[in-house]
């Protein structure tokens, strides 16, 4: 295992030193290339104690009861601790504790990225930091590497287990609709909490997200993903990995290849959809056959020969080897003619989709008017019932599944009538829930901000048109103020609107 | 004429002596059935024979009323009187799946003549009136008699079709599997047919009441069952003062606003969204759509229910502030998007290159299962519920889906298309399964190209490989015919 090489993408030398400096701060004297690090008594792993409150998706002014969860963090710099994003998601308080100690210190979130499930915490407590010893990150990981996994029991005693990396590949994250480079580690240590470090020769080879006790397998974010995150976190503005901006299917079927005029020996995958504002919008079209990306030939299942990891999925060549605004070349076959083009990689912004995921669980914007609760549709809202999409309104879930996750024209989202808070002002409407709002006061609406603008302009919402319903809902403008005040009191709503906030 | 049959019978005394019970025993029959259901994932075959039993009762000479669900998908039916070892073959004379009733006929002249028809009551029973249920429920072989009271009269769903709703009589008389089709009696007269219960609840059993029974019997009087006509409107309560003002209605008063009109309903092009229904057949409609009928407040749909196919119904309608009379005939075209469970009819299908195409039916959805995280499956359930409301039905009398794949080298890479809805084949739009069959007779440049809703990724087949592949698949999977169309 090389200890000095950087994560699996080519960076300018200046950037390399920046991330190196961040990662190795406080431990530079021991990071000698190719040399195993001694196990120290210094604190490298801490407990991360998180208090969370989730937002009630149906009554978004309400927060759930505080819950606590616990995981591990790895010290990567002075006062800086790396953990999983899933652990600190929707946190109202994050605290750090040295294993076996009672004292806790508050930590702040410096950066997090649900697309790679990593978060960087920071504490300024001098006494706490004094005993921390940052862990250097391994440059690469390889199949077959022997590792040590560390966790602590309730009494603070260190538990160690050995593990072997049995697989490196690109897999979907359990916590977000994203795929990143991950590895699986076969280990007999039953890991109880997320964030447990995976060491290799004293270097941080990865961070465990999940452990499958039945198969004794850990699901690990490898060091290259962590390094890349730290590199981006050191930038003045964090930049998420670039997005491909297209969807594709394997092109294995010889009959289909003949139909498309693509010789069997050239490999390639079939492009079926191209996002209008994505990375390849100007280059690719549906039914093109993408045969090479960034100089790497693609096979007919979408794998390319990665110099570090061997046969790897295309998504890593896009998001794992490049940054936003990088220029890459691609080759494709269109109507039997091989062509070449260059594209500039763009980021993935889930807010740009018609039905955003709201992976982070950001409290949604809402408007309560005469007891009608209006908000924008998100995938988190659809899944809030606890039974996945199976518990969601069929029509709304269809809008999400049939293209809602694709980029939409700027600012376009779906406004829904989530429910009705019963009041004399809304008799006759009280059974309505999960209705798509298409127009208010006679004007089509494309997001909640537009609804709020119309409300501010007209002074009231008097008419709402719902998808598939021939009778508009009518509200009494003259009673608006008193009705809203009554509803706010009765239902204990601190604010009847949160229009300007993030979704 | 069945009307005469219905009227025939014996008037039982109000209080039933033991002798009367003995006479009733001769009129209530145990129905033995052999059932073979259609396999909607392998639609060329049926399930192994299953055996069951239900109840029924004589309403005329060798005429037995029972539930449709007792005798649906049957290959053989026998009836037997309590205490009589003989069984007599019976056949379905009429079956009404939309109200879960069936009329059986026994052709064997040896059927005992002493069994008399049980007379129907005059009207709906009243709450708290004591009723008894007769039948052959689980737990024994002989006739069972249970007592209870009428605990509710309501409008409720009929689970046999899974989509229809009609009046029901709820009773706490024990009604268990096997009671289905048996009579529920008040003072010796039939006031309902036991048909369903609520699993997990205590003493909630339902009977099909007289208005529904009489509707069915009158319907078949001309020798054919037409079924309930569907008005096809959804209404909105207008009691909201702001809504009343917007609809130009006086602050006090009734009227239900038409929110949606079913394109396959009888009201299509007769009533329109925004109309306010003020009255029906001279009865005032309240803001919530209810009317006062026979001393009860019931949904105005009940009045539609009591009409027969082809009869007229008259509404008083406020349209754009002007009150007018609208009369419409209660008949509607066959609705391909009414996903009523289907019985007794083998499903349509077409197999090409081992790909099994079928029109979407409620039965097929049930066979596929409800994995709503699967985008294609979710789309099918969405279409089943919203195809008409969201205007997804035009030029598409059927929704044709790739329902299954019979593995063969010709379709190795086509699993990903499973459950997707076909929209085009070889450049031709596919609105029915027949369209698909015809389109697949004309390949384009040696290929069959099938396209699916919402997906730019076509399924491509080599036309030259198909005949031999179809022969092999037919042999391998023992398929008697690659196509079944109606």
CSV table of N, CA, C and O in Angstrom, one decimal, chain A residues 249 252-253 255-256 258-259 270 272-273 286-287 383 387-390 394-395 397-398 401 403 405-406 425-429 431-432 467-476, chain B residues 236-237 239-243 246-247 257-260 273-274 372-375 378-379 381-382 385-386 389-390 413-414 417 447 449 451 454 456-462 465:
chain,number,residue,atom,x,y,z
A,249,UNK,N,-28.1,2.8,-19.9
A,249,UNK,CA,-28.3,1.4,-19.6
A,249,UNK,C,-27.2,0.6,-20.3
A,249,UNK,O,-26.7,1.1,-21.3
A,252,UNK,N,-25.6,-4.7,-23.8
A,252,UNK,CA,-25.0,-6.1,-24.0
A,252,UNK,C,-25.7,-6.8,-25.1
A,252,UNK,O,-25.0,-7.6,-25.8
A,253,UNK,N,-26.9,-6.6,-25.3
A,253,UNK,CA,-27.7,-7.3,-26.2
A,253,UNK,C,-27.2,-7.1,-27.7
A,253,UNK,O,-27.2,-6.0,-28.2
A,255,UNK,N,-28.5,-8.1,-30.4
A,255,UNK,CA,-29.5,-7.7,-31.4
A,255,UNK,C,-29.7,-6.1,-31.3
A,255,UNK,O,-29.8,-5.5,-32.4
A,256,UNK,N,-29.7,-5.6,-30.1
A,256,UNK,CA,-29.9,-4.2,-30.0
A,256,UNK,C,-28.7,-3.4,-30.6
A,256,UNK,O,-28.8,-2.4,-31.2
A,258,UNK,N,-26.8,-4.4,-33.0
A,258,UNK,CA,-27.0,-4.4,-34.5
A,258,UNK,C,-28.0,-3.3,-34.9
A,258,UNK,O,-27.8,-2.6,-35.9
A,259,UNK,N,-29.1,-3.3,-34.2
A,259,UNK,CA,-30.2,-2.3,-34.5
A,259,UNK,C,-29.6,-0.9,-34.4
A,259,UNK,O,-30.0,0.0,-35.3
A,270,UNK,N,-25.7,2.6,-23.6
A,270,UNK,CA,-26.8,3.4,-24.4
A,270,UNK,C,-27.3,4.6,-23.5
A,270,UNK,O,-27.7,4.4,-22.4
A,272,UNK,N,-29.9,7.1,-22.3
A,272,UNK,CA,-31.4,7.1,-22.5
A,272,UNK,C,-31.9,8.5,-22.1
A,272,UNK,O,-33.1,8.8,-22.4
A,273,UNK,N,-31.2,9.2,-21.3
A,273,UNK,CA,-31.7,10.5,-20.9
A,273,UNK,C,-30.6,11.5,-20.6
A,273,UNK,O,-29.6,11.1,-20.1
A,286,UNK,N,-30.2,11.3,-26.2
A,286,UNK,CA,-30.7,9.9,-26.0
A,286,UNK,C,-30.4,9.1,-27.3
A,286,UNK,O,-30.5,9.6,-28.4
A,287,UNK,N,-30.1,7.8,-27.1
A,287,UNK,CA,-29.8,6.8,-28.1
A,287,UNK,C,-28.4,6.9,-28.7
A,287,UNK,O,-28.0,6.2,-29.5
A,383,UNK,N,-41.8,9.9,1.8
A,383,UNK,CA,-41.4,8.7,2.6
A,383,UNK,C,-41.6,8.9,4.1
A,383,UNK,O,-41.3,8.1,4.9
A,387,UNK,N,-43.4,4.0,5.4
A,387,UNK,CA,-43.5,2.8,4.6
A,387,UNK,C,-42.9,3.0,3.3
A,387,UNK,O,-43.4,2.4,2.3
A,388,UNK,N,-41.9,3.9,3.2
A,388,UNK,CA,-41.4,4.2,1.9
A,388,UNK,C,-42.4,4.8,1.0
A,388,UNK,O,-43.4,5.5,1.4
A,389,UNK,N,-42.3,4.6,-0.3
A,389,UNK,CA,-43.2,5.2,-1.2
A,389,UNK,C,-44.6,4.5,-1.2
A,389,UNK,O,-45.6,5.0,-1.6
A,390,UNK,N,-44.5,3.3,-0.6
A,390,UNK,CA,-45.8,2.5,-0.5
A,390,UNK,C,-46.8,3.2,0.4
A,390,UNK,O,-48.0,3.0,0.2
A,394,UNK,N,-50.4,8.0,-4.1
A,394,UNK,CA,-50.0,7.4,-5.4
A,394,UNK,C,-49.7,8.5,-6.5
A,394,UNK,O,-48.7,8.3,-7.2
A,395,UNK,N,-50.5,9.5,-6.6
A,395,UNK,CA,-50.3,10.5,-7.6
A,395,UNK,C,-49.0,11.3,-7.4
A,395,UNK,O,-48.2,11.5,-8.3
A,397,UNK,N,-46.5,10.4,-5.5
A,397,UNK,CA,-45.3,9.5,-5.7
A,397,UNK,C,-45.0,9.3,-7.2
A,397,UNK,O,-43.9,9.2,-7.6
A,398,UNK,N,-46.1,9.2,-8.0
A,398,UNK,CA,-45.9,9.0,-9.4
A,398,UNK,C,-45.1,10.2,-10.0
A,398,UNK,O,-44.2,10.0,-10.8
A,401,UNK,N,-41.5,9.7,-9.2
A,401,UNK,CA,-40.9,8.5,-9.8
A,401,UNK,C,-40.8,8.7,-11.3
A,401,UNK,O,-39.9,8.2,-12.0
A,403,UNK,N,-40.1,11.2,-13.1
A,403,UNK,CA,-39.2,12.2,-13.6
A,403,UNK,C,-39.0,13.3,-12.6
A,403,UNK,O,-38.3,14.3,-12.9
A,405,UNK,N,-37.2,13.4,-10.1
A,405,UNK,CA,-35.8,13.5,-9.7
A,405,UNK,C,-34.9,14.1,-10.7
A,405,UNK,O,-33.7,14.2,-10.5
A,406,UNK,N,-35.5,14.4,-11.9
A,406,UNK,CA,-34.6,15.0,-12.9
A,406,UNK,C,-34.6,16.5,-12.8
A,406,UNK,O,-35.5,17.1,-12.2
A,425,UNK,N,-63.5,28.2,9.0
A,425,UNK,CA,-63.3,28.9,7.7
A,425,UNK,C,-63.0,27.9,6.6
A,425,UNK,O,-63.1,28.2,5.4
A,426,UNK,N,-62.7,26.7,6.9
A,426,UNK,CA,-62.4,25.7,5.9
A,426,UNK,C,-63.3,24.5,5.9
A,426,UNK,O,-62.9,23.4,5.4
A,427,UNK,N,-64.5,24.7,6.4
A,427,UNK,CA,-65.4,23.5,6.4
A,427,UNK,C,-65.7,23.1,4.9
A,427,UNK,O,-65.7,24.0,4.0
A,428,UNK,N,-65.8,21.9,4.7
A,428,UNK,CA,-66.0,21.4,3.4
A,428,UNK,C,-64.7,21.0,2.7
A,428,UNK,O,-64.7,20.3,1.7
A,429,UNK,N,-63.6,21.4,3.3
A,429,UNK,CA,-62.3,21.1,2.6
A,429,UNK,C,-61.4,20.2,3.5
A,429,UNK,O,-60.3,19.9,3.2
A,431,UNK,N,-61.2,17.2,4.5
A,431,UNK,CA,-60.7,15.9,4.2
A,431,UNK,C,-59.6,15.9,3.1
A,431,UNK,O,-59.0,14.9,2.8
A,432,UNK,N,-59.3,17.1,2.6
A,432,UNK,CA,-58.3,17.2,1.6
A,432,UNK,C,-56.9,17.0,2.1
A,432,UNK,O,-56.6,17.6,3.1
A,467,UNK,N,-55.1,19.9,-8.9
A,467,UNK,CA,-55.0,19.0,-10.0
A,467,UNK,C,-56.2,18.0,-10.0
A,467,UNK,O,-56.4,17.4,-9.0
A,468,UNK,N,-56.9,17.9,-11.2
A,468,UNK,CA,-57.9,16.9,-11.3
A,468,UNK,C,-59.2,17.3,-10.7
A,468,UNK,O,-60.1,16.4,-10.7
A,469,UNK,N,-59.3,18.4,-10.2
A,469,UNK,CA,-60.6,18.8,-9.5
A,469,UNK,C,-61.2,20.0,-10.2
A,469,UNK,O,-60.5,21.0,-10.5
A,470,UNK,N,-62.5,19.9,-10.5
A,470,UNK,CA,-63.1,21.0,-11.3
A,470,UNK,C,-63.6,22.2,-10.5
A,470,UNK,O,-64.0,23.2,-11.1
A,471,UNK,N,-63.7,22.0,-9.2
A,471,UNK,CA,-64.2,23.1,-8.3
A,471,UNK,C,-63.0,23.7,-7.6
A,471,UNK,O,-62.3,23.0,-6.8
A,472,UNK,N,-62.7,25.0,-7.8
A,472,UNK,CA,-61.7,25.7,-7.0
A,472,UNK,C,-62.1,25.8,-5.6
A,472,UNK,O,-63.2,26.1,-5.3
A,473,UNK,N,-61.1,25.7,-4.7
A,473,UNK,CA,-61.4,26.0,-3.3
A,473,UNK,C,-61.5,27.5,-3.1
A,473,UNK,O,-60.6,28.3,-3.7
A,474,UNK,N,-62.5,28.0,-2.4
A,474,UNK,CA,-62.6,29.5,-2.2
A,474,UNK,C,-62.4,29.8,-0.7
A,474,UNK,O,-62.8,29.0,0.1
A,475,UNK,N,-61.7,30.9,-0.5
A,475,UNK,CA,-61.4,31.3,0.9
A,475,UNK,C,-61.9,32.8,1.0
A,475,UNK,O,-61.9,33.5,0.1
A,476,UNK,N,-62.4,33.1,2.3
A,476,UNK,CA,-63.0,34.4,2.5
A,476,UNK,C,-61.9,35.4,2.9
A,476,UNK,O,-61.3,35.3,3.9
B,236,UNK,N,-68.3,17.9,-4.5
B,236,UNK,CA,-67.7,18.5,-3.4
B,236,UNK,C,-68.7,19.2,-2.5
B,236,UNK,O,-69.7,19.7,-3.0
B,237,UNK,N,-68.6,19.0,-1.2
B,237,UNK,CA,-69.4,19.7,-0.2
B,237,UNK,C,-69.4,21.2,-0.4
B,237,UNK,O,-68.4,21.8,-0.5
B,239,UNK,N,-70.8,23.5,1.8
B,239,UNK,CA,-71.2,24.2,3.0
B,239,UNK,C,-70.3,25.4,3.3
B,239,UNK,O,-70.6,26.2,4.2
B,240,UNK,N,-69.1,25.4,2.7
B,240,UNK,CA,-68.2,26.5,3.0
B,240,UNK,C,-68.8,27.8,2.4
B,240,UNK,O,-69.1,27.9,1.2
B,241,UNK,N,-69.0,28.8,3.3
B,241,UNK,CA,-69.6,30.1,2.8
B,241,UNK,C,-68.9,30.7,1.6
B,241,UNK,O,-69.5,31.2,0.7
B,242,UNK,N,-67.5,30.7,1.7
B,242,UNK,CA,-66.8,31.3,0.6
B,242,UNK,C,-67.0,30.6,-0.7
B,242,UNK,O,-67.1,31.2,-1.8
B,243,UNK,N,-67.1,29.3,-0.6
B,243,UNK,CA,-67.3,28.5,-1.8
B,243,UNK,C,-68.7,28.7,-2.3
B,243,UNK,O,-68.9,28.8,-3.6
B,246,UNK,N,-68.6,31.8,-4.2
B,246,UNK,CA,-67.9,31.7,-5.5
B,246,UNK,C,-68.8,31.0,-6.5
B,246,UNK,O,-68.7,31.2,-7.7
B,247,UNK,N,-69.6,30.1,-6.0
B,247,UNK,CA,-70.5,29.3,-6.9
B,247,UNK,C,-71.9,30.0,-7.2
B,247,UNK,O,-72.7,29.4,-7.8
B,257,UNK,N,-71.4,20.4,-5.4
B,257,UNK,CA,-70.7,20.8,-6.6
B,257,UNK,C,-70.0,19.6,-7.3
B,257,UNK,O,-69.4,18.8,-6.6
B,258,UNK,N,-70.2,19.6,-8.6
B,258,UNK,CA,-69.6,18.5,-9.4
B,258,UNK,C,-68.1,18.9,-9.5
B,258,UNK,O,-67.7,19.9,-10.1
B,259,UNK,N,-67.2,18.0,-9.0
B,259,UNK,CA,-65.8,18.2,-8.9
B,259,UNK,C,-65.1,17.5,-10.1
B,259,UNK,O,-64.0,17.9,-10.6
B,260,UNK,N,-65.7,16.4,-10.5
B,260,UNK,CA,-65.1,15.6,-11.6
B,260,UNK,C,-66.1,14.7,-12.3
B,260,UNK,O,-67.0,14.2,-11.6
B,273,UNK,N,-67.9,19.8,-14.6
B,273,UNK,CA,-67.3,20.3,-13.4
B,273,UNK,C,-67.8,21.7,-13.1
B,273,UNK,O,-67.8,22.6,-14.0
B,274,UNK,N,-68.1,22.0,-11.9
B,274,UNK,CA,-68.6,23.4,-11.5
B,274,UNK,C,-70.1,23.4,-11.4
B,274,UNK,O,-70.7,24.3,-10.8
B,372,UNK,N,-44.2,-1.0,-4.3
B,372,UNK,CA,-44.4,0.3,-4.9
B,372,UNK,C,-43.1,1.1,-4.9
B,372,UNK,O,-43.0,2.2,-5.4
B,373,UNK,N,-42.0,0.5,-4.4
B,373,UNK,CA,-40.7,1.1,-4.7
B,373,UNK,C,-40.2,0.9,-6.1
B,373,UNK,O,-39.3,1.5,-6.5
B,374,UNK,N,-40.8,-0.1,-6.7
B,374,UNK,CA,-40.4,-0.4,-8.1
B,374,UNK,C,-41.2,0.6,-9.0
B,374,UNK,O,-42.4,0.6,-9.0
B,375,UNK,N,-40.4,1.4,-9.7
B,375,UNK,CA,-41.0,2.4,-10.5
B,375,UNK,C,-42.1,1.9,-11.5
B,375,UNK,O,-43.1,2.6,-11.6
B,378,UNK,N,-45.1,0.8,-9.6
B,378,UNK,CA,-45.8,2.0,-9.1
B,378,UNK,C,-46.7,2.6,-10.2
B,378,UNK,O,-47.8,3.0,-10.0
B,379,UNK,N,-46.1,2.7,-11.3
B,379,UNK,CA,-46.8,3.3,-12.5
B,379,UNK,C,-48.1,2.6,-12.8
B,379,UNK,O,-49.1,3.2,-13.1
B,381,UNK,N,-50.0,0.8,-10.7
B,381,UNK,CA,-51.0,1.1,-9.7
B,381,UNK,C,-51.5,2.6,-9.8
B,381,UNK,O,-52.7,2.8,-9.6
B,382,UNK,N,-50.6,3.5,-10.2
B,382,UNK,CA,-51.0,4.8,-10.4
B,382,UNK,C,-52.0,4.9,-11.6
B,382,UNK,O,-53.1,5.5,-11.4
B,385,UNK,N,-55.5,3.8,-10.8
B,385,UNK,CA,-56.3,4.7,-10.0
B,385,UNK,C,-56.5,6.1,-10.7
B,385,UNK,O,-57.6,6.6,-10.6
B,386,UNK,N,-55.6,6.5,-11.4
B,386,UNK,CA,-55.7,7.9,-11.9
B,386,UNK,C,-55.7,8.1,-13.4
B,386,UNK,O,-55.6,9.2,-13.9
B,389,UNK,N,-58.6,10.3,-14.3
B,389,UNK,CA,-58.5,11.6,-13.7
B,389,UNK,C,-57.4,12.5,-14.3
B,389,UNK,O,-57.5,13.7,-14.4
B,390,UNK,N,-56.3,11.8,-14.6
B,390,UNK,CA,-55.2,12.6,-15.1
B,390,UNK,C,-55.0,12.5,-16.6
B,390,UNK,O,-53.9,12.7,-17.2
B,413,UNK,N,-31.8,-10.4,-22.2
B,413,UNK,CA,-31.5,-9.0,-21.7
B,413,UNK,C,-32.7,-8.1,-21.6
B,413,UNK,O,-32.6,-6.9,-21.5
B,414,UNK,N,-33.9,-8.8,-21.5
B,414,UNK,CA,-35.1,-8.0,-21.5
B,414,UNK,C,-35.8,-8.0,-20.2
B,414,UNK,O,-36.9,-7.5,-20.1
B,417,UNK,N,-37.3,-4.7,-18.7
B,417,UNK,CA,-38.6,-4.0,-19.3
B,417,UNK,C,-39.8,-4.5,-18.6
B,417,UNK,O,-40.9,-4.1,-18.9
B,447,UNK,N,-36.2,-6.0,-37.6
B,447,UNK,CA,-36.3,-5.9,-36.1
B,447,UNK,C,-37.8,-5.7,-35.7
B,447,UNK,O,-38.5,-5.0,-36.4
B,449,UNK,N,-39.4,-3.6,-32.8
B,449,UNK,CA,-39.0,-2.5,-31.8
B,449,UNK,C,-40.2,-2.1,-31.0
B,449,UNK,O,-41.2,-1.7,-31.5
B,451,UNK,N,-41.6,0.0,-27.8
B,451,UNK,CA,-41.3,1.2,-26.9
B,451,UNK,C,-42.3,1.3,-25.8
B,451,UNK,O,-43.4,0.8,-25.9
B,454,UNK,N,-42.7,6.6,-21.1
B,454,UNK,CA,-41.8,7.3,-20.3
B,454,UNK,C,-40.4,6.8,-20.4
B,454,UNK,O,-39.5,7.1,-19.5
B,456,UNK,N,-37.1,6.1,-23.1
B,456,UNK,CA,-36.5,6.2,-24.5
B,456,UNK,C,-35.8,4.9,-24.9
B,456,UNK,O,-35.3,4.9,-26.0
B,457,UNK,N,-35.7,3.9,-24.0
B,457,UNK,CA,-34.9,2.7,-24.2
B,457,UNK,C,-35.8,1.7,-24.9
B,457,UNK,O,-36.7,1.1,-24.2
B,458,UNK,N,-35.7,1.4,-26.2
B,458,UNK,CA,-36.6,0.4,-26.8
B,458,UNK,C,-36.1,-1.0,-26.6
B,458,UNK,O,-35.0,-1.3,-26.4
B,459,UNK,N,-37.1,-1.9,-26.6
B,459,UNK,CA,-36.8,-3.3,-26.6
B,459,UNK,C,-36.7,-3.8,-28.0
B,459,UNK,O,-37.6,-3.5,-28.8
B,460,UNK,N,-35.6,-4.4,-28.4
B,460,UNK,CA,-35.4,-4.8,-29.8
B,460,UNK,C,-35.3,-6.3,-29.9
B,460,UNK,O,-34.6,-7.0,-29.1
B,461,UNK,N,-36.0,-6.9,-30.8
B,461,UNK,CA,-36.0,-8.3,-31.1
B,461,UNK,C,-35.6,-8.5,-32.6
B,461,UNK,O,-36.0,-7.8,-33.4
B,462,UNK,N,-34.9,-9.6,-32.8
B,462,UNK,CA,-34.5,-10.0,-34.1
B,462,UNK,C,-35.7,-10.8,-34.7
B,462,UNK,O,-36.0,-11.9,-34.3
B,465,UNK,N,-35.3,-14.4,-35.7
B,465,UNK,CA,-35.1,-15.5,-34.6
B,465,UNK,C,-36.5,-15.9,-34.0
B,465,UNK,O,-36.6,-16.9,-33.3
